[in-house]
Amino acid sequence: MHLLNLFISFFKIGLFSFGGGYAMIPMIKTEVVQINSWLTNSEFIDMIAVSQMTPGPIAINLATYIGFQVNGPLGAVVSTLAVILPSFIIMTIIYLLVSKLKGSKYMDWFFTGLRPVIAGLIVSAILMVLPSSIVDIKTFIIFALSFVLVHFKRFTQFL
Amino acid sequence: MDGNKKINPIKLFTSFFLVGAFTFGGGIAMIPVIEREVVTKNKWLENDEFLDVIALAQSSPGPLAVNTSIYLGYKLASLPGAIFSALGTILPSFLIMLLVATVFTSIRSLKIVDSIFMGIRACVVSLLLSAIISITKRSKFKIPSYLIMLIVTLIVSLYGISPIFVILVGGFGYILYKLISLKFRRDENVR
């Protein structure tokens, strides 16, 4: 029964949260804290912190962690797969649609119009992470150094 | 179908495993890392194609990195590609979180863990900045594009307008603009 609940909750989270990352947090909280009481409110906040500090998408991190807490390794597998299943189905449909429409001028125009919008979204992401990232002179120096390395030296993160 | 580039799904798996393992914070923070893997390092896509994929992934529900990896997987190696890329993206999270779930309480109080993550967060900012500079440079933005970019930045960060909304307005708005400007040109030709 636990497994089925985990599956349904995380499938819903994957299906209804747009924008990814921080935008998914309120949705996850409703399912995990309010509806199912799998975590208390303060445990949930701690988990958000851990998910931000560990690599990978936040929704995946939370799904794996909560699944494990509720039903061990099997719970972790079920909730992680459940959270990406909607993505898989929807991206499959979108891919098929886009392949069909390829070469249509409307499709081209749509994407041309999107480019500056996406660039603006990335800038607003920078503004969003800035206050918690560069907090003193030390973090600023790390930022400046890593920027020079990454941008001008074309350093790859994984050597 | 344009899934005819025939990239080995295993290669996609390892690339997206790196993306999943080295991006902190999720969401848009993962874009520069994906860009580096897919555009700069492996040259699987042109810069513009990559931006199109990001736009699609942004306007669908679910984690951005997962959506992006599934779509790119289809594009580069059809269904096996989609499956392998998605698994590559989520596997590092999965393994790390299993570890965290078992040792979380003891790690959390360590001050050094805190310091490490402060350093990592500062680097995320420089990755994003570098990505936005190369994207605007390669897309050859002109003044109207920069204006739109500025407006989007302002309304999203100051007023919390939903990204899906601005994406739809941007895409359909440009179609409308093109239709209207084409109609005007046609009218002039008639005269």
mmCIF file with all atom_site columns, N, CA, C and O in Angstrom, chain A residues 15 17-18 46 50 53 55-56 61 87 92 94-95 98 109-111 114-115 119-120 135 146 150-151 155 157-158, chain B residues 2-3 21 23-24 36-37 52 55 60-62 67 71 74 93 104 108 117 126 130 132 153 164 167 174 178:
data_model
loop_
_atom_site.group_PDB
_atom_site.id
_atom_site.type_symbol
_atom_site.label_atom_id
_atom_site.label_alt_id
_atom_site.label_comp_id
_atom_site.label_asym_id
_atom_site.label_entity_id
_atom_site.label_seq_id
_atom_site.pdbx_PDB_ins_code
_atom_site.Cartn_x
_atom_site.Cartn_y
_atom_site.Cartn_z
_atom_site.occupancy
_atom_site.B_iso_or_equiv
_atom_site.pdbx_formal_charge
_atom_site.auth_seq_id
_atom_site.auth_comp_id
_atom_site.auth_asym_id
_atom_site.auth_atom_id
_atom_site.pdbx_PDB_model_num
ATOM 1   N N  . LEU A 1 15  ? 3.899  15.319 -12.660 1.00 0.00 ? 15  LEU A N  1
ATOM 2   C CA . LEU A 1 15  ? 2.951  15.738 -13.698 1.00 0.00 ? 15  LEU A CA 1
ATOM 3   C C  . LEU A 1 15  ? 2.552  17.202 -13.586 1.00 0.00 ? 15  LEU A C  1
ATOM 4   O O  . LEU A 1 15  ? 2.349  17.877 -14.587 1.00 0.00 ? 15  LEU A O  1
ATOM 5   N N  . SER A 1 17  ? 4.104  19.815 -11.690 1.00 0.00 ? 17  SER A N  1
ATOM 6   C CA . SER A 1 17  ? 5.008  20.903 -11.331 1.00 0.00 ? 17  SER A CA 1
ATOM 7   C C  . SER A 1 17  ? 5.755  21.384 -12.560 1.00 0.00 ? 17  SER A C  1
ATOM 8   O O  . SER A 1 17  ? 6.549  20.660 -13.137 1.00 0.00 ? 17  SER A O  1
ATOM 9   N N  . PHE A 1 18  ? 5.476  22.617 -12.919 1.00 0.00 ? 18  PHE A N  1
ATOM 10  C CA . PHE A 1 18  ? 6.136  23.228 -14.064 1.00 0.00 ? 18  PHE A CA 1
ATOM 11  C C  . PHE A 1 18  ? 7.325  24.048 -13.589 1.00 0.00 ? 18  PHE A C  1
ATOM 12  O O  . PHE A 1 18  ? 7.334  24.551 -12.486 1.00 0.00 ? 18  PHE A O  1
ATOM 13  N N  . ASP A 1 46  ? 14.796 20.629 6.258   1.00 0.00 ? 46  ASP A N  1
ATOM 14  C CA . ASP A 1 46  ? 16.153 20.060 6.253   1.00 0.00 ? 46  ASP A CA 1
ATOM 15  C C  . ASP A 1 46  ? 16.431 19.332 4.943   1.00 0.00 ? 46  ASP A C  1
ATOM 16  O O  . ASP A 1 46  ? 17.514 19.434 4.367   1.00 0.00 ? 46  ASP A O  1
ATOM 17  N N  . VAL A 1 50  ? 19.373 19.701 2.095   1.00 0.00 ? 50  VAL A N  1
ATOM 18  C CA . VAL A 1 50  ? 20.246 18.611 1.634   1.00 0.00 ? 50  VAL A CA 1
ATOM 19  C C  . VAL A 1 50  ? 20.129 18.439 0.118   1.00 0.00 ? 50  VAL A C  1
ATOM 20  O O  . VAL A 1 50  ? 21.128 18.255 -0.575  1.00 0.00 ? 50  VAL A O  1
ATOM 21  N N  . MET A 1 53  ? 22.164 20.885 -1.620  1.00 0.00 ? 53  MET A N  1
ATOM 22  C CA . MET A 1 53  ? 23.601 20.722 -1.456  1.00 0.00 ? 53  MET A CA 1
ATOM 23  C C  . MET A 1 53  ? 24.138 19.509 -2.198  1.00 0.00 ? 53  MET A C  1
ATOM 24  O O  . MET A 1 53  ? 25.331 19.387 -2.400  1.00 0.00 ? 53  MET A O  1
ATOM 25  N N  . PRO A 1 55  ? 24.243 17.027 -5.631  1.00 0.00 ? 55  PRO A N  1
ATOM 26  C CA . PRO A 1 55  ? 24.007 17.251 -7.058  1.00 0.00 ? 55  PRO A CA 1
ATOM 27  C C  . PRO A 1 55  ? 22.717 16.615 -7.538  1.00 0.00 ? 55  PRO A C  1
ATOM 28  O O  . PRO A 1 55  ? 22.169 15.731 -6.890  1.00 0.00 ? 55  PRO A O  1
ATOM 29  N N  . GLY A 1 56  ? 22.258 17.076 -8.689  1.00 0.00 ? 56  GLY A N  1
ATOM 30  C CA . GLY A 1 56  ? 21.074 16.493 -9.314  1.00 0.00 ? 56  GLY A CA 1
ATOM 31  C C  . GLY A 1 56  ? 19.830 17.332 -9.107  1.00 0.00 ? 56  GLY A C  1
ATOM 32  O O  . GLY A 1 56  ? 19.810 18.218 -8.273  1.00 0.00 ? 56  GLY A O  1
ATOM 33  N N  . ASN A 1 61  ? 16.094 14.116 -6.020  1.00 0.00 ? 61  ASN A N  1
ATOM 34  C CA . ASN A 1 61  ? 16.703 13.911 -4.705  1.00 0.00 ? 61  ASN A CA 1
ATOM 35  C C  . ASN A 1 61  ? 15.639 13.649 -3.643  1.00 0.00 ? 61  ASN A C  1
ATOM 36  O O  . ASN A 1 61  ? 15.755 12.729 -2.835  1.00 0.00 ? 61  ASN A O  1
ATOM 37  N N  . SER A 1 87  ? 7.326  13.075 -17.127 1.00 0.00 ? 87  SER A N  1
ATOM 38  C CA . SER A 1 87  ? 8.276  13.724 -18.036 1.00 0.00 ? 87  SER A CA 1
ATOM 39  C C  . SER A 1 87  ? 8.488  12.862 -19.261 1.00 0.00 ? 87  SER A C  1
ATOM 40  O O  . SER A 1 87  ? 8.508  13.339 -20.391 1.00 0.00 ? 87  SER A O  1
ATOM 41  N N  . THR A 1 92  ? 7.993  12.428 -24.846 1.00 0.00 ? 92  THR A N  1
ATOM 42  C CA . THR A 1 92  ? 7.804  11.558 -26.015 1.00 0.00 ? 92  THR A CA 1
ATOM 43  C C  . THR A 1 92  ? 6.787  12.171 -26.979 1.00 0.00 ? 92  THR A C  1
ATOM 44  O O  . THR A 1 92  ? 7.037  12.268 -28.188 1.00 0.00 ? 92  THR A O  1
ATOM 45  N N  . ILE A 1 94  ? 5.864  15.349 -27.147 1.00 0.00 ? 94  ILE A N  1
ATOM 46  C CA . ILE A 1 94  ? 6.407  16.595 -27.710 1.00 0.00 ? 94  ILE A CA 1
ATOM 47  C C  . ILE A 1 94  ? 7.413  16.286 -28.815 1.00 0.00 ? 94  ILE A C  1
ATOM 48  O O  . ILE A 1 94  ? 7.403  16.906 -29.882 1.00 0.00 ? 94  ILE A O  1
ATOM 49  N N  . TYR A 1 95  ? 8.269  15.289 -28.580 1.00 0.00 ? 95  TYR A N  1
ATOM 50  C CA . TYR A 1 95  ? 9.271  14.955 -29.593 1.00 0.00 ? 95  TYR A CA 1
ATOM 51  C C  . TYR A 1 95  ? 8.600  14.525 -30.904 1.00 0.00 ? 95  TYR A C  1
ATOM 52  O O  . TYR A 1 95  ? 8.990  14.957 -31.985 1.00 0.00 ? 95  TYR A O  1
ATOM 53  N N  . VAL A 1 98  ? 7.036  17.650 -32.557 1.00 0.00 ? 98  VAL A N  1
ATOM 54  C CA . VAL A 1 98  ? 8.038  18.542 -33.141 1.00 0.00 ? 98  VAL A CA 1
ATOM 55  C C  . VAL A 1 98  ? 8.623  17.928 -34.406 1.00 0.00 ? 98  VAL A C  1
ATOM 56  O O  . VAL A 1 98  ? 8.819  18.611 -35.415 1.00 0.00 ? 98  VAL A O  1
ATOM 57  N N  . TRP A 1 109 ? 9.337  30.206 -36.323 1.00 0.00 ? 109 TRP A N  1
ATOM 58  C CA . TRP A 1 109 ? 9.077  31.508 -35.704 1.00 0.00 ? 109 TRP A CA 1
ATOM 59  C C  . TRP A 1 109 ? 8.905  31.367 -34.208 1.00 0.00 ? 109 TRP A C  1
ATOM 60  O O  . TRP A 1 109 ? 9.394  32.178 -33.432 1.00 0.00 ? 109 TRP A O  1
ATOM 61  N N  . PHE A 1 110 ? 8.162  30.329 -33.797 1.00 0.00 ? 110 PHE A N  1
ATOM 62  C CA . PHE A 1 110 ? 7.941  30.108 -32.368 1.00 0.00 ? 110 PHE A CA 1
ATOM 63  C C  . PHE A 1 110 ? 9.278  30.054 -31.630 1.00 0.00 ? 110 PHE A C  1
ATOM 64  O O  . PHE A 1 110 ? 9.503  30.734 -30.644 1.00 0.00 ? 110 PHE A O  1
ATOM 65  N N  . PHE A 1 111 ? 10.193 29.256 -32.180 1.00 0.00 ? 111 PHE A N  1
ATOM 66  C CA . PHE A 1 111 ? 11.479 29.093 -31.494 1.00 0.00 ? 111 PHE A CA 1
ATOM 67  C C  . PHE A 1 111 ? 12.348 30.336 -31.571 1.00 0.00 ? 111 PHE A C  1
ATOM 68  O O  . PHE A 1 111 ? 13.062 30.663 -30.622 1.00 0.00 ? 111 PHE A O  1
ATOM 69  N N  . LEU A 1 114 ? 11.385 32.556 -28.922 1.00 0.00 ? 114 LEU A N  1
ATOM 70  C CA . LEU A 1 114 ? 11.722 32.053 -27.592 1.00 0.00 ? 114 LEU A CA 1
ATOM 71  C C  . LEU A 1 114 ? 13.134 32.379 -27.147 1.00 0.00 ? 114 LEU A C  1
ATOM 72  O O  . LEU A 1 114 ? 13.396 32.480 -25.962 1.00 0.00 ? 114 LEU A O  1
ATOM 73  N N  . ARG A 1 115 ? 14.053 32.525 -28.102 1.00 0.00 ? 115 ARG A N  1
ATOM 74  C CA . ARG A 1 115 ? 15.470 32.617 -27.714 1.00 0.00 ? 115 ARG A CA 1
ATOM 75  C C  . ARG A 1 115 ? 15.770 33.712 -26.696 1.00 0.00 ? 115 ARG A C  1
ATOM 76  O O  . ARG A 1 115 ? 16.363 33.422 -25.656 1.00 0.00 ? 115 ARG A O  1
ATOM 77  N N  . ALA A 1 119 ? 17.019 33.334 -22.649 1.00 0.00 ? 119 ALA A N  1
ATOM 78  C CA . ALA A 1 119 ? 18.184 34.054 -22.127 1.00 0.00 ? 119 ALA A CA 1
ATOM 79  C C  . ALA A 1 119 ? 17.788 34.865 -20.892 1.00 0.00 ? 119 ALA A C  1
ATOM 80  O O  . ALA A 1 119 ? 18.496 34.865 -19.882 1.00 0.00 ? 119 ALA A O  1
ATOM 81  N N  . GLY A 1 120 ? 16.620 35.527 -20.969 1.00 0.00 ? 120 GLY A N  1
ATOM 82  C CA . GLY A 1 120 ? 16.144 36.299 -19.822 1.00 0.00 ? 120 GLY A CA 1
ATOM 83  C C  . GLY A 1 120 ? 15.871 35.421 -18.612 1.00 0.00 ? 120 GLY A C  1
ATOM 84  O O  . GLY A 1 120 ? 16.158 35.796 -17.475 1.00 0.00 ? 120 GLY A O  1
ATOM 85  N N  . VAL A 1 135 ? 28.173 35.644 -0.614  1.00 0.00 ? 135 VAL A N  1
ATOM 86  C CA . VAL A 1 135 ? 27.746 36.269 0.632   1.00 0.00 ? 135 VAL A CA 1
ATOM 87  C C  . VAL A 1 135 ? 28.856 37.085 1.286   1.00 0.00 ? 135 VAL A C  1
ATOM 88  O O  . VAL A 1 135 ? 28.587 37.923 2.138   1.00 0.00 ? 135 VAL A O  1
ATOM 89  N N  . SER A 1 146 ? 36.663 31.246 -10.528 1.00 0.00 ? 146 SER A N  1
ATOM 90  C CA . SER A 1 146 ? 36.076 30.153 -11.307 1.00 0.00 ? 146 SER A CA 1
ATOM 91  C C  . SER A 1 146 ? 35.482 30.684 -12.610 1.00 0.00 ? 146 SER A C  1
ATOM 92  O O  . SER A 1 146 ? 35.513 30.012 -13.636 1.00 0.00 ? 146 SER A O  1
ATOM 93  N N  . VAL A 1 150 ? 36.503 29.188 -16.165 1.00 0.00 ? 150 VAL A N  1
ATOM 94  C CA . VAL A 1 150 ? 35.469 28.557 -16.990 1.00 0.00 ? 150 VAL A CA 1
ATOM 95  C C  . VAL A 1 150 ? 35.287 29.309 -18.300 1.00 0.00 ? 150 VAL A C  1
ATOM 96  O O  . VAL A 1 150 ? 35.232 28.720 -19.369 1.00 0.00 ? 150 VAL A O  1
ATOM 97  N N  . HIS A 1 151 ? 35.201 30.645 -18.205 1.00 0.00 ? 151 HIS A N  1
ATOM 98  C CA . HIS A 1 151 ? 34.809 31.387 -19.397 1.00 0.00 ? 151 HIS A CA 1
ATOM 99  C C  . HIS A 1 151 ? 35.971 31.666 -20.336 1.00 0.00 ? 151 HIS A C  1
ATOM 100 O O  . HIS A 1 151 ? 35.854 31.494 -21.536 1.00 0.00 ? 151 HIS A O  1
ATOM 101 N N  . PHE A 1 155 ? 37.768 26.089 -19.609 1.00 0.00 ? 155 PHE A N  1
ATOM 102 C CA . PHE A 1 155 ? 37.998 24.939 -18.736 1.00 0.00 ? 155 PHE A CA 1
ATOM 103 C C  . PHE A 1 155 ? 36.751 24.069 -18.713 1.00 0.00 ? 155 PHE A C  1
ATOM 104 O O  . PHE A 1 155 ? 35.651 24.586 -18.652 1.00 0.00 ? 155 PHE A O  1
ATOM 105 N N  . GLN A 1 157 ? 34.495 21.387 -16.529 1.00 0.00 ? 157 GLN A N  1
ATOM 106 C CA . GLN A 1 157 ? 34.419 21.070 -15.099 1.00 0.00 ? 157 GLN A CA 1
ATOM 107 C C  . GLN A 1 157 ? 34.978 19.695 -14.800 1.00 0.00 ? 157 GLN A C  1
ATOM 108 O O  . GLN A 1 157 ? 35.478 19.419 -13.748 1.00 0.00 ? 157 GLN A O  1
ATOM 109 N N  . PHE A 1 158 ? 34.858 18.807 -15.803 1.00 0.00 ? 158 PHE A N  1
ATOM 110 C CA . PHE A 1 158 ? 35.295 17.444 -15.529 1.00 0.00 ? 158 PHE A CA 1
ATOM 111 C C  . PHE A 1 158 ? 36.545 17.211 -16.354 1.00 0.00 ? 158 PHE A C  1
ATOM 112 O O  . PHE A 1 158 ? 36.474 17.013 -17.553 1.00 0.00 ? 158 PHE A O  1
ATOM 113 N N  . ASP B 2 2   ? 13.898 13.109 -37.016 1.00 0.00 ? 2   ASP B N  1
ATOM 114 C CA . ASP B 2 2   ? 15.277 13.573 -37.179 1.00 0.00 ? 2   ASP B CA 1
ATOM 115 C C  . ASP B 2 2   ? 16.188 12.884 -36.165 1.00 0.00 ? 2   ASP B C  1
ATOM 116 O O  . ASP B 2 2   ? 17.240 13.360 -35.831 1.00 0.00 ? 2   ASP B O  1
ATOM 117 N N  . GLY B 2 3   ? 15.759 11.724 -35.676 1.00 0.00 ? 3   GLY B N  1
ATOM 118 C CA . GLY B 2 3   ? 16.603 11.000 -34.722 1.00 0.00 ? 3   GLY B CA 1
ATOM 119 C C  . GLY B 2 3   ? 17.625 10.146 -35.440 1.00 0.00 ? 3   GLY B C  1
ATOM 120 O O  . GLY B 2 3   ? 17.813 8.985  -35.112 1.00 0.00 ? 3   GLY B O  1
ATOM 121 N N  . ALA B 2 21  ? 25.728 14.241 -11.929 1.00 0.00 ? 21  ALA B N  1
ATOM 122 C CA . ALA B 2 21  ? 26.641 14.143 -10.794 1.00 0.00 ? 21  ALA B CA 1
ATOM 123 C C  . ALA B 2 21  ? 27.260 15.483 -10.423 1.00 0.00 ? 21  ALA B C  1
ATOM 124 O O  . ALA B 2 21  ? 27.683 15.679 -9.300  1.00 0.00 ? 21  ALA B O  1
ATOM 125 N N  . THR B 2 23  ? 25.934 18.808 -11.107 1.00 0.00 ? 23  THR B N  1
ATOM 126 C CA . THR B 2 23  ? 25.156 20.031 -11.035 1.00 0.00 ? 23  THR B CA 1
ATOM 127 C C  . THR B 2 23  ? 24.438 20.115 -9.716  1.00 0.00 ? 23  THR B C  1
ATOM 128 O O  . THR B 2 23  ? 23.732 19.205 -9.308  1.00 0.00 ? 23  THR B O  1
ATOM 129 N N  . PHE B 2 24  ? 24.624 21.243 -9.071  1.00 0.00 ? 24  PHE B N  1
ATOM 130 C CA . PHE B 2 24  ? 24.014 21.460 -7.774  1.00 0.00 ? 24  PHE B CA 1
ATOM 131 C C  . PHE B 2 24  ? 22.869 22.440 -7.907  1.00 0.00 ? 24  PHE B C  1
ATOM 132 O O  . PHE B 2 24  ? 22.934 23.381 -8.679  1.00 0.00 ? 24  PHE B O  1
ATOM 133 N N  . ARG B 2 36  ? 27.615 22.397 -22.042 1.00 0.00 ? 36  ARG B N  1
ATOM 134 C CA . ARG B 2 36  ? 29.012 22.045 -22.240 1.00 0.00 ? 36  ARG B CA 1
ATOM 135 C C  . ARG B 2 36  ? 29.164 20.611 -22.769 1.00 0.00 ? 36  ARG B C  1
ATOM 136 O O  . ARG B 2 36  ? 29.950 20.336 -23.659 1.00 0.00 ? 36  ARG B O  1
ATOM 137 N N  . GLU B 2 37  ? 28.376 19.702 -22.205 1.00 0.00 ? 37  GLU B N  1
ATOM 138 C CA . GLU B 2 37  ? 28.442 18.308 -22.648 1.00 0.00 ? 37  GLU B CA 1
ATOM 139 C C  . GLU B 2 37  ? 27.963 18.156 -24.089 1.00 0.00 ? 37  GLU B C  1
ATOM 140 O O  . GLU B 2 37  ? 28.600 17.499 -24.911 1.00 0.00 ? 37  GLU B O  1
ATOM 141 N N  . ASP B 2 52  ? 16.382 25.646 -28.424 1.00 0.00 ? 52  ASP B N  1
ATOM 142 C CA . ASP B 2 52  ? 15.034 25.153 -28.713 1.00 0.00 ? 52  ASP B CA 1
ATOM 143 C C  . ASP B 2 52  ? 14.653 24.031 -27.751 1.00 0.00 ? 52  ASP B C  1
ATOM 144 O O  . ASP B 2 52  ? 13.536 23.980 -27.236 1.00 0.00 ? 52  ASP B O  1
ATOM 145 N N  . ALA B 2 55  ? 13.840 25.337 -24.362 1.00 0.00 ? 55  ALA B N  1
ATOM 146 C CA . ALA B 2 55  ? 12.521 25.959 -24.350 1.00 0.00 ? 55  ALA B CA 1
ATOM 147 C C  . ALA B 2 55  ? 11.431 24.904 -24.192 1.00 0.00 ? 55  ALA B C  1
ATOM 148 O O  . ALA B 2 55  ? 10.505 25.059 -23.386 1.00 0.00 ? 55  ALA B O  1
ATOM 149 N N  . SER B 2 60  ? 7.380  22.132 -20.294 1.00 0.00 ? 60  SER B N  1
ATOM 150 C CA . SER B 2 60  ? 6.702  20.894 -19.904 1.00 0.00 ? 60  SER B CA 1
ATOM 151 C C  . SER B 2 60  ? 6.886  20.677 -18.403 1.00 0.00 ? 60  SER B C  1
ATOM 152 O O  . SER B 2 60  ? 7.859  21.139 -17.837 1.00 0.00 ? 60  SER B O  1
ATOM 153 N N  . PRO B 2 61  ? 5.945  19.956 -17.786 1.00 0.00 ? 61  PRO B N  1
ATOM 154 C CA . PRO B 2 61  ? 6.101  19.699 -16.352 1.00 0.00 ? 61  PRO B CA 1
ATOM 155 C C  . PRO B 2 61  ? 7.269  18.756 -16.070 1.00 0.00 ? 61  PRO B C  1
ATOM 156 O O  . PRO B 2 61  ? 7.717  18.046 -16.961 1.00 0.00 ? 61  PRO B O  1
ATOM 157 N N  . GLY B 2 62  ? 7.742  18.748 -14.843 1.00 0.00 ? 62  GLY B N  1
ATOM 158 C CA . GLY B 2 62  ? 8.825  17.848 -14.454 1.00 0.00 ? 62  GLY B CA 1
ATOM 159 C C  . GLY B 2 62  ? 10.157 18.560 -14.356 1.00 0.00 ? 62  GLY B C  1
ATOM 160 O O  . GLY B 2 62  ? 10.277 19.704 -14.758 1.00 0.00 ? 62  GLY B O  1
ATOM 161 N N  . ASN B 2 67  ? 13.709 16.416 -18.360 1.00 0.00 ? 67  ASN B N  1
ATOM 162 C CA . ASN B 2 67  ? 13.035 16.687 -19.628 1.00 0.00 ? 67  ASN B CA 1
ATOM 163 C C  . ASN B 2 67  ? 14.041 16.870 -20.757 1.00 0.00 ? 67  ASN B C  1
ATOM 164 O O  . ASN B 2 67  ? 13.892 16.312 -21.842 1.00 0.00 ? 67  ASN B O  1
ATOM 165 N N  . TYR B 2 71  ? 14.459 14.446 -24.114 1.00 0.00 ? 71  TYR B N  1
ATOM 166 C CA . TYR B 2 71  ? 14.277 14.969 -25.467 1.00 0.00 ? 71  TYR B CA 1
ATOM 167 C C  . TYR B 2 71  ? 15.540 14.793 -26.311 1.00 0.00 ? 71  TYR B C  1
ATOM 168 O O  . TYR B 2 71  ? 15.486 14.331 -27.450 1.00 0.00 ? 71  TYR B O  1
ATOM 169 N N  . TYR B 2 74  ? 15.983 11.192 -27.381 1.00 0.00 ? 74  TYR B N  1
ATOM 170 C CA . TYR B 2 74  ? 15.187 10.858 -28.571 1.00 0.00 ? 74  TYR B CA 1
ATOM 171 C C  . TYR B 2 74  ? 15.847 11.400 -29.831 1.00 0.00 ? 74  TYR B C  1
ATOM 172 O O  . TYR B 2 74  ? 15.976 10.706 -30.840 1.00 0.00 ? 74  TYR B O  1
ATOM 173 N N  . SER B 2 93  ? 21.876 11.207 -8.542  1.00 0.00 ? 93  SER B N  1
ATOM 174 C CA . SER B 2 93  ? 20.998 11.658 -7.459  1.00 0.00 ? 93  SER B CA 1
ATOM 175 C C  . SER B 2 93  ? 20.555 10.480 -6.619  1.00 0.00 ? 93  SER B C  1
ATOM 176 O O  . SER B 2 93  ? 20.576 10.519 -5.394  1.00 0.00 ? 93  SER B O  1
ATOM 177 N N  . PHE B 2 104 ? 22.725 10.907 6.878   1.00 0.00 ? 104 PHE B N  1
ATOM 178 C CA . PHE B 2 104 ? 22.382 12.328 6.928   1.00 0.00 ? 104 PHE B CA 1
ATOM 179 C C  . PHE B 2 104 ? 22.639 12.985 8.278   1.00 0.00 ? 104 PHE B C  1
ATOM 180 O O  . PHE B 2 104 ? 23.294 14.017 8.366   1.00 0.00 ? 104 PHE B O  1
ATOM 181 N N  . ARG B 2 108 ? 25.391 16.198 8.790   1.00 0.00 ? 108 ARG B N  1
ATOM 182 C CA . ARG B 2 108 ? 24.793 17.512 8.787   1.00 0.00 ? 108 ARG B CA 1
ATOM 183 C C  . ARG B 2 108 ? 25.476 18.481 9.736   1.00 0.00 ? 108 ARG B C  1
ATOM 184 O O  . ARG B 2 108 ? 25.547 19.684 9.479   1.00 0.00 ? 108 ARG B O  1
ATOM 185 N N  . PHE B 2 117 ? 30.055 23.345 0.439   1.00 0.00 ? 117 PHE B N  1
ATOM 186 C CA . PHE B 2 117 ? 28.910 23.707 -0.379  1.00 0.00 ? 117 PHE B CA 1
ATOM 187 C C  . PHE B 2 117 ? 28.823 25.208 -0.638  1.00 0.00 ? 117 PHE B C  1
ATOM 188 O O  . PHE B 2 117 ? 28.357 25.634 -1.683  1.00 0.00 ? 117 PHE B O  1
ATOM 189 N N  . SER B 2 126 ? 29.188 31.488 -11.478 1.00 0.00 ? 126 SER B N  1
ATOM 190 C CA . SER B 2 126 ? 30.085 31.779 -12.600 1.00 0.00 ? 126 SER B CA 1
ATOM 191 C C  . SER B 2 126 ? 29.757 30.899 -13.804 1.00 0.00 ? 126 SER B C  1
ATOM 192 O O  . SER B 2 126 ? 29.865 31.340 -14.951 1.00 0.00 ? 126 SER B O  1
ATOM 193 N N  . SER B 2 130 ? 28.790 32.517 -17.402 1.00 0.00 ? 130 SER B N  1
ATOM 194 C CA . SER B 2 130 ? 29.528 32.127 -18.598 1.00 0.00 ? 130 SER B CA 1
ATOM 195 C C  . SER B 2 130 ? 28.578 31.589 -19.673 1.00 0.00 ? 130 SER B C  1
ATOM 196 O O  . SER B 2 130 ? 28.721 31.904 -20.860 1.00 0.00 ? 130 SER B O  1
ATOM 197 N N  . ILE B 2 132 ? 25.356 32.340 -20.114 1.00 0.00 ? 132 ILE B N  1
ATOM 198 C CA . ILE B 2 132 ? 24.518 33.374 -20.719 1.00 0.00 ? 132 ILE B CA 1
ATOM 199 C C  . ILE B 2 132 ? 25.339 34.218 -21.692 1.00 0.00 ? 132 ILE B C  1
ATOM 200 O O  . ILE B 2 132 ? 24.860 34.608 -22.763 1.00 0.00 ? 132 ILE B O  1
ATOM 201 N N  . THR B 2 153 ? 13.725 39.148 -17.750 1.00 0.00 ? 153 THR B N  1
ATOM 202 C CA . THR B 2 153 ? 14.456 39.093 -16.491 1.00 0.00 ? 153 THR B CA 1
ATOM 203 C C  . THR B 2 153 ? 13.710 39.855 -15.412 1.00 0.00 ? 153 THR B C  1
ATOM 204 O O  . THR B 2 153 ? 13.512 39.363 -14.295 1.00 0.00 ? 153 THR B O  1
ATOM 205 N N  . ILE B 2 164 ? 6.501  29.513 -17.802 1.00 0.00 ? 164 ILE B N  1
ATOM 206 C CA . ILE B 2 164 ? 5.719  28.940 -18.903 1.00 0.00 ? 164 ILE B CA 1
ATOM 207 C C  . ILE B 2 164 ? 4.965  30.044 -19.628 1.00 0.00 ? 164 ILE B C  1
ATOM 208 O O  . ILE B 2 164 ? 4.861  30.049 -20.852 1.00 0.00 ? 164 ILE B O  1
ATOM 209 N N  . ILE B 2 167 ? 7.272  32.061 -21.835 1.00 0.00 ? 167 ILE B N  1
ATOM 210 C CA . ILE B 2 167 ? 7.688  31.243 -22.975 1.00 0.00 ? 167 ILE B CA 1
ATOM 211 C C  . ILE B 2 167 ? 6.593  31.214 -24.043 1.00 0.00 ? 167 ILE B C  1
ATOM 212 O O  . ILE B 2 167 ? 6.852  31.441 -25.229 1.00 0.00 ? 167 ILE B O  1
ATOM 213 N N  . TYR B 2 174 ? 5.937  36.113 -31.359 1.00 0.00 ? 174 TYR B N  1
ATOM 214 C CA . TYR B 2 174 ? 6.790  36.280 -32.538 1.00 0.00 ? 174 TYR B CA 1
ATOM 215 C C  . TYR B 2 174 ? 6.078  35.795 -33.800 1.00 0.00 ? 174 TYR B C  1
ATOM 216 O O  . TYR B 2 174 ? 6.208  36.399 -34.862 1.00 0.00 ? 174 TYR B O  1
ATOM 217 N N  . LYS B 2 178 ? 5.416  38.138 -36.998 1.00 0.00 ? 178 LYS B N  1
ATOM 218 C CA . LYS B 2 178 ? 5.813  37.768 -38.359 1.00 0.00 ? 178 LYS B CA 1
ATOM 219 C C  . LYS B 2 178 ? 4.627  37.832 -39.312 1.00 0.00 ? 178 LYS B C  1
ATOM 220 O O  . LYS B 2 178 ? 4.745  38.351 -40.435 1.00 0.00 ? 178 LYS B O  1
#
